[in-house]
């Protein structure tokens, strides 16, 4: 672990920074004692082990002043909770040594005390010496984050191929259903697998239930630490792959075999997830799927089928299989998302910017009840809203914007055109955001045995790295006013506009250039706002009042259609009505029309 800001020379007498540096140095010493203690446990005399544990107890007691330090009252550090979790773990170790149980003490040291100390130290370091300084945070994420959160087992994969990790916070009845389905539908010796259970401060009998199972790796937190649980679990995985399972799920036959088959098929994939209901991002299934019929229905469905694998730009991992070595290159969960929400959006963003693929396995159905543990917190503490704000603060972009999820309406009109295209299909995507629509289109091309190539033209340089999984040319226009000047050379079977045509002040020139680069029989498609829509008139009126101008070019569809025809583009027009017109609307029928979708085929010049 590296902590450059711990040794940074802050010569000014900032008592708070110096105070926390001393605290972190003490935590580092505790970690040193624990890592030194572990290999000597089976051979060392009990009295020497107890002596070292007493030193640790003394050092922990010396950290008590930090529990009431003003700094931690205003930041979401888990310092207080981890203080008590570490202290309790040392007490348990002392008891095990005194009762002549060095093997269990060694297990508790390796899989609980050491990762506790690692994450406690990292948590304190981040929240007291890094956050909220933007420059320090930027450097931390670039140079320290992945290194300080990596799984460090050098012999990973030799003992276990897969580590299955399940965190739990109360909801014992769901945990039992989940684990019972796991034992029914998973051959833990086939690969082989290890099972890692984490009890995050449950008070409903979970601890006693875990003890009754006889599982070796059980991490027990006496006090809840929220997002830190993901880091703790990832640190102790000894498998080449790590399977994350929410306790509000039902696992079905072949779930693990299928996810592993998929992940091993894609050399550049970092994760694979099954299809589950009550999951965002269109990861569910069409069929009727309930807790009562899930295992029976999935038994007939769950067969490996590459046709049903879909690359996505973002995945919600209620159940997921990860390639640990790939995750190590950019880090697992970020404690910055302390509300427990959007840590997965953050992971997906970092994964795609690192160039890795994320695969949804629609050939594998498992059941997800949906936010059983987190729903109350979402309502009481607005964790979804707060997590979204954290994401926007970290990246300056909206995780629920920028084409994070594909548009099924658009796809339903594009799919019928694929079959008439040649074997090699090229596409130019203009402003595709995170690229969800393009990835879905890529999947549809693959399913029709078409080869594909992609080029991109974007106006937001901040989204360039989100297209890294395509390994394609990405051109950045310096201004949306000049988009038409930067169309990549070449000819294309498809050109898509990821933003509404009304966003482009140069839309006429843009359409002309696109037509010039579109092959005969190819298609360009886009949305265009209805300039008479009630909500648009209201929004633009408010915008003019605030800024003195509007950000959209109002396009009359009656003027647009002749322009398209003059460019040898044969338009097909679809009108899209507002789903919920404002209650105060008093206008006519046209004001219900929200926007148009146009798909235009390039005609021959003859």
XYZ file of C-alpha atoms in Angstrom:
606
model
C 0.000 0.000 0.000
C 1.274 3.453 -0.883
C 0.400 6.638 0.992
C 2.376 9.522 -0.481
C 0.247 12.147 1.247
C 1.074 10.613 4.590
C 4.692 11.687 4.184
C 3.939 14.915 2.291
C 5.734 17.816 3.917
C 3.049 20.070 5.344
C 5.458 22.270 7.252
C 2.718 24.585 8.405
C 1.552 23.611 11.815
C -1.792 22.225 10.736
C -2.602 20.432 13.962
C -5.475 18.517 12.419
C -3.363 17.074 9.582
C -0.497 16.245 11.920
C -2.935 14.637 14.345
C -4.331 12.333 11.667
C -0.887 11.529 10.338
C 0.066 10.248 13.774
C -3.162 8.232 13.941
C -2.482 6.659 10.535
C 1.106 5.873 11.496
C -0.217 4.029 14.548
C -2.664 2.120 12.330
C 0.248 1.249 10.068
C 2.175 -0.111 13.047
C -0.844 -2.193 14.085
C -0.976 -3.641 10.568
C 2.756 -4.402 10.718
C 2.338 -6.295 14.006
C -0.622 -8.288 12.618
C 1.178 -9.288 9.405
C 4.291 -10.263 11.407
C 2.179 -12.180 13.901
C 0.369 -14.336 11.321
C 3.191 -16.630 10.078
C 4.462 -17.245 13.629
C 1.143 -18.303 15.149
C 1.403 -22.083 14.746
C 4.912 -22.236 16.299
C 5.164 -19.325 18.719
C 4.553 -19.797 22.447
C 1.176 -18.649 23.733
C 2.689 -16.159 26.149
C 4.567 -14.412 23.330
C 1.434 -14.263 21.182
C -0.553 -12.843 24.097
C 2.205 -10.295 24.689
C 1.970 -9.057 21.106
C -1.810 -8.895 21.309
C -1.538 -6.817 24.472
C 0.719 -4.394 22.593
C -1.970 -4.142 19.961
C -4.630 -3.540 22.599
C -2.516 -0.744 24.047
C -2.016 0.862 20.630
C -5.743 0.656 19.919
C -6.505 2.316 23.242
C -4.095 5.124 22.328
C -6.313 5.846 19.309
C -9.329 6.679 21.495
C -8.871 10.483 21.225
C -9.624 10.214 17.512
C -13.106 8.884 18.304
C -14.195 12.338 19.442
C -12.055 14.440 17.120
C -14.143 17.186 15.463
C -12.924 16.224 11.972
C -14.780 12.917 11.863
C -18.066 14.501 12.851
C -18.468 16.026 9.390
C -17.123 13.292 7.108
C -18.462 9.772 6.453
C -15.394 7.936 7.721
C -16.035 4.585 9.424
C -13.319 5.292 11.997
C -15.478 4.784 15.071
C -17.119 1.606 13.778
C -13.803 0.097 12.721
C -12.185 1.040 16.027
C -14.714 -1.193 17.767
C -14.528 -3.921 15.097
C -10.731 -4.127 15.349
C -10.776 -4.004 19.143
C -13.357 -6.798 19.298
C -11.349 -8.926 16.844
C -8.197 -8.617 18.967
C -10.237 -9.725 21.999
C -11.432 -12.775 20.046
C -7.845 -13.598 19.094
C -6.729 -13.438 22.714
C -9.547 -15.788 23.691
C -8.606 -18.266 20.937
C -4.940 -18.293 21.971
C -5.844 -18.824 25.619
C -8.157 -21.692 24.649
C -5.345 -23.365 22.676
C -6.828 -22.843 19.223
C -3.955 -21.359 17.151
C -5.358 -22.602 13.802
C -8.592 -20.674 14.221
C -6.626 -17.700 15.521
C -4.488 -17.740 12.383
C -7.630 -17.841 10.208
C -9.152 -14.916 12.102
C -5.917 -12.953 11.760
C -5.548 -13.530 8.019
C -9.149 -13.087 6.925
C -10.427 -10.580 9.441
C -7.856 -8.683 11.509
C -5.440 -7.878 8.662
C -8.093 -6.785 6.127
C -9.832 -4.824 8.911
C -6.607 -2.944 9.605
C -5.896 -2.413 5.906
C -9.290 -0.877 5.232
C -9.439 1.051 8.497
C -6.088 2.634 7.630
C -7.186 3.376 4.039
C -10.496 4.815 5.194
C -8.801 7.155 7.652
C -6.169 8.154 5.087
C -8.719 8.984 2.390
C -11.208 10.928 4.484
C -8.723 12.907 6.589
C -5.741 13.558 4.279
C -7.209 13.366 0.756
C -10.878 14.358 0.803
C -12.216 16.922 -0.174
C -9.145 18.417 -1.912
C -9.874 17.929 -5.637
C -6.236 17.923 -6.698
C -5.283 15.376 -4.058
C -8.298 13.223 -4.979
C -7.307 13.310 -8.645
C -3.757 12.198 -7.883
C -4.990 9.591 -5.391
C -7.246 7.960 -7.975
C -4.528 8.069 -10.616
C -1.650 6.693 -8.572
C -2.822 5.089 -5.314
C -6.409 3.855 -5.431
C -5.895 0.627 -7.411
C -2.696 -0.270 -5.570
C -4.241 0.279 -2.131
C -7.343 -1.800 -2.887
C -5.852 -4.719 -4.793
C -6.073 -8.359 -3.866
C -2.508 -9.317 -2.933
C -2.560 -13.142 -2.942
C 0.406 -14.145 -5.115
C -0.848 -17.744 -5.435
C -4.371 -16.697 -6.375
C -6.194 -19.456 -8.255
C -3.963 -22.302 -7.084
C -6.161 -23.368 -4.179
C -9.529 -22.084 -5.428
C -10.629 -21.134 -8.907
C -13.615 -19.126 -7.666
C -14.291 -17.191 -4.467
C -18.007 -16.687 -3.772
C -18.541 -13.676 -1.509
C -21.859 -12.828 0.153
C -22.313 -9.762 2.395
C -25.257 -9.654 4.792
C -26.905 -6.956 6.881
C -29.904 -8.433 8.708
C -32.806 -9.940 6.665
C -31.910 -13.422 7.909
C -34.848 -15.094 6.148
C -33.570 -13.896 2.761
C -30.008 -14.918 3.595
C -31.179 -18.456 4.371
C -33.078 -18.698 1.083
C -30.062 -17.413 -0.803
C -27.582 -19.826 0.790
C -29.956 -22.784 0.501
C -30.312 -22.071 -3.224
C -26.524 -21.748 -3.477
C -25.973 -25.168 -1.889
C -28.660 -26.742 -4.113
C -27.457 -25.262 -7.376
C -23.678 -24.922 -7.058
C -21.074 -27.669 -7.135
C -18.559 -26.035 -4.807
C -16.002 -28.781 -5.437
C -16.182 -28.772 -9.239
C -13.726 -25.925 -9.876
C -13.158 -25.735 -6.786
C -14.817 -22.814 -4.951
C -14.500 -21.128 -1.586
C -17.385 -19.432 0.206
C -16.809 -16.124 2.011
C -19.575 -14.758 4.239
C -19.588 -11.254 5.708
C -21.894 -10.205 8.543
C -22.049 -6.401 8.502
C -23.253 -5.761 12.035
C -26.471 -7.808 11.839
C -28.579 -8.073 14.977
C -31.164 -10.669 13.870
C -29.396 -13.983 14.483
C -27.228 -13.894 11.354
C -24.053 -14.383 13.398
C -25.393 -17.543 15.050
C -26.653 -18.854 11.687
C -23.246 -18.361 10.093
C -21.569 -20.183 12.987
C -23.881 -23.156 12.453
C -22.776 -23.537 8.819
C -19.153 -24.363 9.636
C -17.785 -22.082 6.898
C -14.080 -21.254 7.317
C -14.143 -17.689 6.004
C -16.715 -15.732 7.961
C -15.983 -12.039 8.462
C -17.840 -10.558 11.411
C -18.303 -6.835 11.855
C -19.888 -5.846 15.116
C -20.693 -2.414 13.690
C -21.936 -1.640 10.166
C -19.395 -0.090 7.776
C -21.486 0.050 4.568
C -19.389 0.417 1.380
C -16.211 -0.834 3.060
C -17.639 -4.369 2.992
C -16.864 -4.711 -0.720
C -13.199 -3.911 -0.164
C -12.967 -6.283 2.774
C -14.441 -9.153 0.770
C -12.282 -8.525 -2.286
C -9.066 -8.486 -0.236
C -9.539 -12.052 1.064
C -10.484 -13.795 -2.207
C -8.043 -16.583 -3.049
C -9.752 -17.479 -6.315
C -8.774 -16.442 -9.821
C -12.388 -15.267 -10.123
C -14.610 -13.642 -7.514
C -18.392 -14.127 -7.535
C -20.355 -11.429 -5.730
C -23.840 -12.445 -4.551
C -26.424 -10.237 -2.844
C -28.269 -12.016 -0.058
C -31.657 -11.018 -1.542
C -31.234 -13.371 -4.506
C -32.083 -16.941 -5.453
C -29.334 -18.764 -7.336
C -30.379 -21.240 -10.002
C -28.983 -24.296 -11.756
C -25.809 -23.705 -13.794
C -25.632 -20.034 -12.753
C -21.925 -20.206 -11.995
C -20.999 -22.507 -14.892
C -22.647 -20.130 -17.370
C -21.093 -16.957 -15.984
C -17.663 -18.585 -15.997
C -18.095 -19.889 -19.562
C -18.968 -16.388 -20.733
C -16.176 -14.631 -18.834
C -13.560 -17.054 -20.139
C -14.835 -16.643 -23.707
C -14.121 -12.883 -23.778
C -10.390 -12.255 -23.202
C -11.115 -8.583 -22.490
C -14.147 -9.037 -20.199
C -13.825 -8.047 -16.544
C -17.272 -9.188 -15.356
C -20.327 -11.233 -16.323
C -23.764 -11.037 -14.677
C -26.990 -13.048 -15.019
C -30.397 -11.696 -15.953
C -32.447 -10.862 -12.847
C -35.839 -9.219 -12.235
C -36.236 -6.084 -10.100
C -32.943 -4.819 -11.492
C -32.323 -1.557 -13.312
C -30.520 -1.140 -16.639
C -32.868 -3.517 -18.499
C -31.213 -6.600 -17.046
C -34.441 -8.525 -16.442
C -36.266 -11.168 -18.439
C -39.559 -11.084 -20.316
C -40.938 -14.360 -18.968
C -42.965 -14.610 -15.788
C -40.337 -15.203 -13.130
C -41.146 -15.390 -9.403
C -39.481 -16.629 -6.223
C -41.774 -19.633 -6.356
C -40.985 -20.737 -9.911
C -37.490 -19.312 -10.378
C -35.468 -22.487 -9.899
C -37.812 -24.649 -11.974
C -38.080 -22.181 -14.865
C -34.329 -21.488 -14.853
C -33.560 -25.209 -14.940
C -34.992 -25.388 -18.467
C -33.569 -22.029 -19.543
C -30.019 -21.926 -18.147
C -27.970 -23.357 -20.988
C -24.806 -21.637 -22.319
C -25.837 -19.645 -25.395
C -23.406 -17.034 -26.797
C -26.249 -15.616 -28.894
C -27.733 -14.318 -25.627
C -24.581 -12.622 -24.344
C -24.716 -8.820 -24.491
C -21.923 -6.353 -23.946
C -23.079 -3.409 -21.830
C -21.478 -0.119 -20.788
C -22.945 -0.414 -17.298
C -24.155 -3.350 -15.222
C -25.841 -3.633 -11.852
C -24.093 -6.545 -10.113
C -26.716 -8.063 -7.814
C -24.912 -11.262 -8.838
C -21.631 -10.990 -10.745
C -18.479 -12.901 -11.588
C -15.250 -10.863 -11.767
C -11.791 -11.556 -13.139
C -9.711 -10.606 -10.088
C -6.494 -9.880 -11.987
C -8.271 -7.409 -14.278
C -10.069 -5.736 -11.367
C -6.698 -5.298 -9.659
C -5.583 -2.964 -12.456
C -8.193 -0.307 -11.612
C -9.629 -1.231 -8.204
C -12.906 -2.661 -6.924
C -15.279 -0.537 -4.828
C -14.601 3.109 -3.966
C -15.384 4.088 -0.365
C -16.191 7.593 -1.623
C -19.681 6.223 -2.420
C -20.465 5.906 1.255
C -24.255 5.860 0.743
C -23.938 2.345 -0.773
C -25.479 3.663 -4.001
C -23.695 4.211 -7.346
C -20.557 2.365 -6.299
C -21.454 -0.070 -9.109
C -21.946 2.768 -11.624
C -18.522 4.028 -10.582
C -17.020 0.551 -11.060
C -18.592 0.243 -14.523
C -17.260 3.642 -15.554
C -13.733 2.834 -14.411
C -13.928 -0.598 -16.074
C -14.931 0.749 -19.484
C -12.404 3.590 -19.261
C -9.775 0.928 -18.573
C -10.912 -0.702 -21.834
C -12.645 -3.752 -20.327
C -15.916 -5.328 -21.454
C -18.887 -6.051 -19.177
C -21.210 -8.858 -20.257
C -24.869 -9.512 -19.436
C -25.701 -13.231 -19.731
C -29.316 -13.480 -20.824
C -28.832 -17.244 -20.994
C -28.747 -17.305 -17.186
C -31.771 -16.394 -15.066
C -31.528 -15.849 -11.317
C -34.039 -14.175 -9.004
C -33.539 -10.811 -7.284
C -36.087 -9.574 -4.735
C -34.825 -5.999 -5.084
C -33.226 -3.689 -2.475
C -34.339 -5.745 0.503
C -31.549 -4.437 2.747
C -31.231 -0.966 1.220
C -34.822 0.122 0.551
C -35.420 1.639 4.007
C -32.175 3.626 3.758
C -33.115 4.828 0.278
C -36.351 6.268 1.650
C -35.136 7.553 5.005
C -31.741 8.973 4.001
C -32.277 9.602 0.267
C -29.254 7.447 -0.508
C -30.061 7.193 -4.235
C -30.200 10.965 -4.611
C -27.075 11.473 -2.519
C -25.145 8.743 -4.347
C -26.021 10.298 -7.694
C -24.727 13.648 -6.454
C -21.491 11.991 -5.319
C -21.036 10.524 -8.806
C -21.675 13.876 -10.461
C -19.232 15.553 -8.080
C -16.492 12.996 -8.764
C -16.832 12.923 -12.561
C -18.823 16.012 -13.541
C -21.323 13.849 -15.457
C -24.703 12.313 -14.701
C -24.598 8.508 -14.250
C -28.224 8.360 -15.400
C -27.596 10.443 -18.498
C -25.284 10.215 -21.488
C -26.919 7.129 -22.993
C -26.142 4.929 -19.975
C -28.893 2.510 -21.008
C -29.925 1.564 -24.536
C -33.081 2.932 -26.190
C -35.408 0.020 -27.124
C -37.677 2.246 -29.220
C -34.813 3.299 -31.443
C -33.472 -0.240 -31.679
C -36.855 -1.653 -32.725
C -36.761 0.547 -35.838
C -33.113 -0.107 -36.682
C -33.112 -3.890 -36.310
C -35.256 -4.585 -39.444
C -32.693 -2.778 -41.604
C -29.721 -4.942 -40.612
C -30.446 -7.936 -42.823
C -30.217 -5.892 -46.042
C -26.694 -4.708 -45.157
C -23.488 -6.404 -46.417
C -21.399 -8.815 -44.352
C -19.108 -6.015 -43.149
C -20.984 -3.151 -41.522
C -19.368 0.155 -40.587
C -20.969 2.703 -38.287
C -20.278 6.304 -37.342
C -21.729 7.243 -33.966
C -21.932 10.969 -33.238
C -22.189 11.880 -29.534
C -23.100 8.358 -28.316
C -22.513 9.242 -24.641
C -21.433 6.149 -22.701
C -22.180 4.067 -25.808
C -25.101 1.904 -24.605
C -27.038 2.150 -27.895
C -23.971 1.375 -29.987
C -23.104 -1.671 -27.866
C -26.637 -3.005 -28.198
C -26.495 -2.442 -31.972
C -23.124 -4.218 -32.061
C -24.765 -7.216 -30.359
C -27.576 -7.246 -32.933
C -25.032 -7.215 -35.765
C -23.169 -10.134 -34.190
C -26.404 -12.094 -33.832
C -26.950 -11.686 -37.574
C -23.392 -12.821 -38.269
C -22.279 -9.389 -39.469
C -18.782 -8.086 -38.892
C -18.726 -4.561 -37.519
C -16.409 -1.571 -37.257
C -17.041 1.727 -35.506
C -15.891 5.328 -35.627
C -16.897 8.047 -33.185
C -17.257 11.818 -33.266
C -17.993 13.505 -29.955
C -18.346 17.033 -28.619
C -17.666 16.208 -24.971
C -13.992 15.299 -24.513
C -14.803 14.098 -20.990
C -16.635 11.095 -22.444
C -13.864 9.978 -24.801
C -12.479 7.304 -22.476
C -15.938 5.771 -22.051
C -15.590 4.461 -25.604
C -12.321 2.623 -24.886
C -13.917 -0.876 -24.988
C -14.587 -0.359 -28.712
C -10.865 0.145 -29.436
C -11.951 2.455 -32.268
C -11.149 5.897 -33.625
C -12.645 8.715 -31.521
C -12.509 12.272 -32.846
C -13.333 15.184 -30.544
C -14.927 18.270 -32.081
C -13.712 21.461 -30.380
C -17.188 22.978 -30.562
C -20.710 21.738 -31.174
C -20.984 24.663 -33.619
C -18.458 22.924 -35.873
C -19.450 19.281 -35.587
C -19.926 18.971 -39.351
C -16.271 19.863 -39.988
C -14.924 16.800 -38.132
C -16.764 13.876 -39.728
C -14.167 11.045 -39.944
C -13.040 10.089 -43.425
C -14.644 7.003 -44.941
C -18.102 5.762 -45.816
C -20.602 4.179 -43.476
C -23.597 1.866 -43.508
C -25.035 3.584 -40.439
C -24.697 7.029 -38.911
C -26.412 7.730 -35.607
C -26.866 10.966 -33.682
C -26.839 10.315 -29.966
C -28.178 13.783 -29.207
C -31.326 15.409 -30.514
C -30.802 17.105 -33.872
C -32.036 20.347 -32.289
C -28.863 20.479 -30.172
C -26.702 21.131 -33.249
C -26.763 24.758 -34.489
C -25.081 23.492 -37.681
C -27.680 20.760 -38.232
C -28.132 21.513 -41.962
C -24.403 21.303 -42.649
C -24.155 18.285 -40.365
C -26.829 16.408 -42.322
C -25.126 17.330 -45.612
C -21.783 15.951 -44.440
C -23.365 12.827 -43.000
C -25.180 12.158 -46.270
C -21.917 12.552 -48.167
C -20.303 9.867 -45.970
C -23.285 7.476 -46.046
C -23.219 4.540 -48.429
C -26.120 3.920 -50.785
C -28.600 1.741 -48.900
C -27.213 2.944 -45.593
C -29.168 4.692 -42.848
C -28.871 7.789 -40.704
C -31.193 8.064 -37.705
C -31.886 10.624 -34.994
C -34.522 12.333 -32.856
C -35.749 15.881 -33.356
C -37.849 17.825 -30.892
C -41.292 19.116 -31.808
C -40.850 22.918 -31.598
C -44.503 23.307 -30.631
C -44.362 20.913 -27.669
C -45.774 22.529 -24.558
C -42.964 21.502 -22.215
C -40.297 22.692 -24.679
C -41.877 26.123 -25.071
C -42.057 26.466 -21.313
C -38.456 25.321 -20.744
C -37.039 27.579 -23.451
C -39.019 30.510 -22.145
C -37.523 29.975 -18.683
C -34.039 29.541 -20.186
C -34.308 32.798 -22.120
C -35.373 34.579 -18.955
C -32.267 33.253 -17.159
C -29.652 33.401 -19.933
C -31.074 35.707 -22.561
C -30.916 32.938 -25.162
C -31.957 29.340 -25.778
C -29.624 26.351 -26.198
C -31.720 24.593 -28.855
C -32.376 25.234 -32.507
C -36.093 24.934 -33.135
C -36.568 22.808 -36.254
C -39.798 22.806 -38.193
C -40.410 19.269 -39.422
C -42.027 20.618 -42.623
C -38.752 22.307 -43.486
C -36.594 19.389 -42.415
C -38.221 16.757 -44.642
C -37.517 18.566 -47.959
C -33.908 19.085 -46.837
C -33.474 15.369 -46.250
C -34.976 14.489 -49.613
C -32.660 16.960 -51.360
C -29.731 15.078 -49.791
C -30.907 11.777 -51.326
C -32.183 10.653 -47.948
C -35.544 8.899 -47.889
C -37.047 9.664 -44.459
C -39.353 7.500 -42.385
C -41.018 9.609 -39.738
C -42.325 8.423 -36.361
C -44.171 10.777 -34.024
C -43.705 10.271 -30.269
C -46.351 11.609 -27.922
C -45.695 12.908 -24.445
C -46.436 10.163 -21.945
C -47.787 12.588 -19.356
C -48.826 16.021 -20.649
C -48.694 18.728 -17.955
C -51.950 19.209 -16.056
C -51.968 22.912 -16.827
C -51.765 22.405 -20.590
C -54.620 24.049 -22.483
C -53.271 23.840 -26.031
C -54.316 21.694 -28.965
C -53.281 18.262 -30.230
C -49.849 19.276 -31.538
C -48.733 20.244 -28.080
C -49.034 16.614 -26.995
C -46.381 15.636 -29.546
C -43.014 15.457 -27.802
C -40.575 14.654 -30.627
C -40.000 12.771 -33.863
C -37.805 9.825 -34.667
C -36.410 9.776 -38.199
C -34.634 6.946 -39.953
C -33.443 7.919 -43.422
C -32.153 5.592 -46.129
C -29.526 6.848 -48.563
C -30.812 6.663 -52.137
C -28.806 6.213 -55.297
C -27.774 9.399 -57.104
C -29.293 8.057 -60.340
